[in-house]
Short mmCIF file of C-alpha atoms and ligand atoms in Angstrom, two decimals:
data_model
loop_
_atom_site.label_atom_id
_atom_site.label_comp_id
_atom_site.label_asym_id
_atom_site.label_seq_id
_atom_site.Cartn_x
_atom_site.Cartn_y
_atom_site.Cartn_z
CA MET A 87 51.66 136.37 74.61
CA GLU A 88 51.39 134.86 71.16
CA ILE A 89 49.64 135.46 67.85
CA SER A 90 46.27 133.88 67.02
CA ASP A 91 45.87 130.61 65.15
CA GLN A 92 44.00 132.53 62.42
CA LEU A 93 47.12 134.55 61.77
CA VAL A 94 49.17 131.36 61.60
CA ASP A 95 46.71 129.97 59.02
CA LEU A 96 46.92 133.17 57.04
CA ALA A 97 50.74 133.13 56.99
CA GLN A 98 50.76 129.47 55.98
CA LYS A 99 48.31 130.13 53.13
CA ARG A 100 50.39 133.06 51.92
CA ALA A 101 53.46 130.79 51.90
CA GLU A 102 51.83 127.85 50.12
CA GLY A 103 54.17 126.19 47.63
CA PHE A 104 57.37 127.42 49.31
CA ALA A 105 59.87 124.95 50.78
CA LEU A 106 59.02 125.78 54.39
CA GLU A 107 58.18 123.45 57.25
CA GLY A 108 56.61 123.88 60.67
CA PHE A 109 55.50 127.07 62.32
CA VAL A 110 57.01 128.58 65.45
CA LYS A 111 55.16 131.50 66.99
CA GLY A 112 57.19 134.32 68.53
CA ARG A 113 57.38 134.01 72.32
CA GLY A 114 57.61 136.31 75.27
CA PRO A 115 55.59 138.37 77.74
CA ALA A 116 53.02 140.94 76.59
CA ASP A 117 54.92 143.69 78.41
CA ALA A 118 58.34 142.81 76.98
CA LYS A 119 60.46 145.94 76.58
CA VAL A 120 62.74 144.27 74.07
CA MET A 121 61.92 142.37 70.91
CA LEU A 122 64.60 140.24 69.26
CA VAL A 123 64.13 139.65 65.53
CA GLY A 124 66.09 136.81 63.95
CA GLU A 125 65.93 135.17 60.53
CA ALA A 126 63.88 131.95 60.62
CA PRO A 127 63.64 128.88 62.85
CA GLY A 128 65.77 125.83 62.27
CA GLU A 129 65.25 122.12 62.72
CA THR A 130 65.31 122.17 66.54
CA GLU A 131 62.82 125.02 66.77
CA VAL A 132 60.24 123.47 64.42
CA GLY A 133 60.52 120.33 66.55
CA ASN A 134 59.93 121.92 69.97
CA LEU A 135 58.25 125.21 68.91
CA ILE A 136 60.61 127.32 71.05
CA PRO A 137 62.39 130.12 69.15
CA PHE A 138 66.19 130.01 69.42
CA SER A 139 66.29 126.73 71.31
CA GLY A 140 68.97 125.15 69.08
CA ARG A 141 72.68 125.81 68.68
CA ALA A 142 72.28 129.52 67.86
CA GLY A 143 69.95 129.82 70.84
CA LYS A 144 72.70 128.71 73.24
CA GLU A 145 74.87 131.58 72.01
CA LEU A 146 71.92 133.94 72.18
CA MET A 147 71.35 133.16 75.87
CA LYS A 148 74.97 134.16 76.62
CA PHE A 149 74.57 137.43 74.70
CA MET A 150 71.28 138.17 76.43
CA ALA A 151 73.02 137.81 79.79
CA ILE A 152 75.39 140.65 78.79
CA ALA A 153 72.32 142.90 78.53
CA GLY A 154 70.97 141.52 81.82
CA LEU A 155 68.14 139.72 80.03
CA THR A 156 66.59 136.27 80.12
CA ARG A 157 63.84 134.68 78.00
CA GLU A 158 61.23 135.69 80.58
CA TYR A 159 61.68 139.38 79.79
CA VAL A 160 62.06 139.53 76.02
CA PHE A 161 59.90 138.71 73.05
CA ILE A 162 61.81 136.48 70.63
CA THR A 163 60.72 136.22 67.01
CA SER A 164 62.04 136.39 63.44
CA ALA A 165 61.28 137.61 59.92
CA VAL A 166 60.00 134.15 58.89
CA ARG A 167 58.32 131.78 61.30
CA SER A 168 58.76 128.48 59.41
CA ARG A 169 61.96 126.63 58.61
CA PRO A 170 63.23 127.28 55.08
CA TYR A 171 64.82 124.06 53.80
CA ARG A 172 66.55 122.61 50.78
CA TYR A 173 67.31 118.99 50.01
CA GLY A 174 70.86 117.75 50.04
CA GLU A 175 72.63 114.42 50.24
CA LYS A 176 74.67 113.09 53.10
CA ILE A 177 76.68 109.88 53.24
CA ASP A 178 75.74 107.68 56.17
CA ARG A 179 79.07 107.00 57.95
CA LYS A 180 78.09 103.53 59.02
CA THR A 181 76.45 102.17 55.88
CA GLY A 182 78.09 104.41 53.25
CA GLU A 183 74.59 104.92 51.86
CA LYS A 184 73.50 108.24 50.40
CA ILE A 185 70.72 109.78 52.47
CA LYS A 186 68.55 112.60 51.21
CA ARG A 187 67.94 115.13 53.97
CA ARG A 188 66.71 118.65 54.61
CA TYR A 189 69.17 121.45 55.30
CA ASN A 190 68.51 125.00 56.50
CA ARG A 191 68.77 127.83 53.99
CA PRO A 192 68.13 131.58 54.27
CA PRO A 193 64.54 132.68 53.57
CA THR A 194 63.73 134.32 50.23
CA GLN A 195 62.18 137.79 49.88
CA LYS A 196 58.88 136.15 48.88
CA GLU A 197 58.88 134.05 52.04
CA ILE A 198 59.66 137.10 54.18
CA LEU A 199 56.78 138.97 52.51
CA ALA A 200 54.43 135.99 52.98
CA HIS A 201 55.10 135.99 56.73
CA ALA A 202 55.17 139.78 57.08
CA PRO A 203 51.69 139.98 58.70
CA VAL A 204 52.99 137.87 61.59
CA LEU A 205 55.89 140.14 62.50
CA ASP A 206 53.67 143.20 61.92
CA ALA A 207 51.09 141.82 64.38
CA GLU A 208 53.74 140.93 66.96
CA ILE A 209 55.20 144.45 66.85
CA GLN A 210 51.70 145.94 67.20
CA MET A 211 50.90 143.61 70.07
CA ILE A 212 54.10 144.11 72.07
CA GLN A 213 54.96 147.74 71.23
CA PRO A 214 58.57 147.10 72.28
CA LYS A 215 60.68 149.96 73.57
CA ILE A 216 63.64 148.55 71.67
CA ILE A 217 63.82 146.13 68.75
CA LEU A 218 67.13 144.34 68.27
CA ALA A 219 67.53 142.98 64.76
CA MET A 220 69.91 140.02 64.79
CA GLY A 221 71.34 139.60 61.30
CA ASN A 222 70.68 141.21 57.94
CA VAL A 223 67.43 139.35 57.23
CA GLY A 224 65.71 140.84 60.29
CA LEU A 225 67.34 144.25 59.89
CA LYS A 226 66.41 144.68 56.21
CA ARG A 227 62.88 143.45 56.84
CA LEU A 228 62.47 146.11 59.52
CA ILE A 229 64.21 149.20 58.21
CA GLY A 230 64.89 148.49 54.56
CA LYS A 231 67.33 146.92 52.14
CA ALA A 232 69.76 149.83 52.27
CA TYR A 233 70.84 148.85 55.79
CA GLN A 234 73.58 146.32 56.63
CA VAL A 235 74.37 144.97 60.08
CA SER A 236 78.11 145.51 59.46
CA GLU A 237 77.46 149.27 59.11
CA GLN A 238 74.45 149.72 61.35
CA HIS A 239 75.51 147.84 64.47
CA GLY A 240 76.56 150.15 67.30
CA LYS A 241 74.17 152.83 66.00
CA ILE A 242 70.68 153.68 67.17
CA TYR A 243 67.95 153.93 64.53
CA ARG A 244 64.87 155.84 65.58
CA GLY A 245 62.09 155.93 63.02
CA PRO A 246 59.28 153.96 61.37
CA VAL A 247 59.62 150.29 60.47
CA GLN A 248 58.39 148.54 57.35
CA HIS A 249 55.03 146.82 57.44
CA LEU A 250 52.37 145.59 55.06
CA ALA A 251 49.63 148.20 55.06
CA HIS A 252 47.30 145.79 53.17
CA LEU A 253 47.59 142.03 52.93
CA GLU A 254 47.58 142.13 49.14
CA ASP A 255 50.49 144.62 48.96
CA ARG A 256 53.62 143.34 47.26
CA SER A 257 55.87 145.90 48.86
CA TYR A 258 56.24 147.36 52.31
CA SER A 259 55.22 150.78 53.52
CA TRP A 260 56.29 152.61 56.68
CA THR A 261 54.51 152.54 60.01
CA GLU A 262 53.21 155.77 61.48
CA GLU A 263 54.66 154.73 64.83
CA VAL A 264 58.30 155.34 65.53
CA TYR A 265 60.54 152.60 66.97
CA THR A 266 64.05 152.29 68.29
CA VAL A 267 65.92 149.64 66.33
CA LEU A 268 69.40 148.38 67.18
CA ALA A 269 71.33 145.91 65.05
CA THR A 270 73.72 143.09 65.73
CA PHE A 271 75.05 140.06 63.91
CA HIS A 272 73.01 136.87 64.07
CA PRO A 273 74.20 134.73 67.03
CA ALA A 274 75.02 131.89 64.59
CA SER A 275 77.51 134.15 62.76
CA ILE A 276 80.21 133.36 65.32
CA PHE A 277 80.19 129.72 64.15
CA TYR A 278 81.63 130.97 60.86
CA ASN A 279 83.53 134.03 62.03
CA ARG A 280 84.81 134.04 65.60
CA GLN A 281 86.20 137.55 65.15
CA LEU A 282 82.69 138.92 65.35
CA LEU A 283 82.44 137.94 69.00
CA PRO A 284 83.77 141.20 70.56
CA LEU A 285 81.61 143.24 68.17
CA ILE A 286 78.50 141.31 69.14
CA GLU A 287 79.33 141.64 72.82
CA ALA A 288 79.64 145.41 72.42
CA ASP A 289 76.23 145.50 70.67
CA TRP A 290 74.62 143.74 73.64
CA GLN A 291 76.35 146.18 76.00
CA LEU A 292 74.78 148.98 74.01
CA LEU A 293 71.38 147.33 74.42
CA ARG A 294 72.00 147.18 78.17
CA GLN A 295 72.85 150.90 78.29
CA GLN A 296 69.78 151.78 76.24
CA LEU A 297 67.54 149.77 78.54
CA GLU A 298 69.03 151.34 81.63
CA ALA A 299 68.47 154.79 80.15
CA ARG A 300 64.72 154.15 79.76
N1 URA B 625 67.70 131.40 63.94
C1 URA B 625 66.65 132.24 64.01
O1 URA B 625 66.67 133.30 63.41
N2 URA B 625 65.60 131.85 64.76
C2 URA B 625 65.56 130.71 65.46
O2 URA B 625 64.57 130.44 66.15
C3 URA B 625 66.69 129.88 65.37
C4 URA B 625 67.74 130.23 64.62
#
């Protein structure tokens, strides 16, 4: 199940002028019970159009296994569906030449707002039993800026999520529907902080328990 090409066009128009490249639709079955919400795709994903298929994706697959899940059963998406980039310089080891290249960066609030109709539509389409926000970008997009993964992980949020009631709105409002939202650190966070590993594993155990209870 994936969003329409019209919605992709709309999101791309809304994001015109931003340093974003590619467009990776969220992926998963229409009857997915779980939706995973990350930050934004990276270089690998905009190349092959498969969410979480790069380095972070490898870690994600291991975490999903803790909850007894595979790609076939979950809907994987993120707050922004294009790769946010910045230019930087790298020295070519062989030639010593300076090469200008694109690096990943976190999405801005404006970019998240521009792509909001995509995540809104995916949530409407899938009606997941549980949404797992992976990282602060996804979590804040869903349940508001006051929340932090470091405080919210291990807890169960049950309530509305933020959406754009009208395309022209510049701020979010709350859905009438109520959702269950869990939080964990982004799978890439362990590349910078290995100590998060047991915390993340416990979060995926909690997801497993919650799924078994439903
Ligand atoms: N990080 C994300 O949030 N999404 C991807 O698809 C890859 C890395």
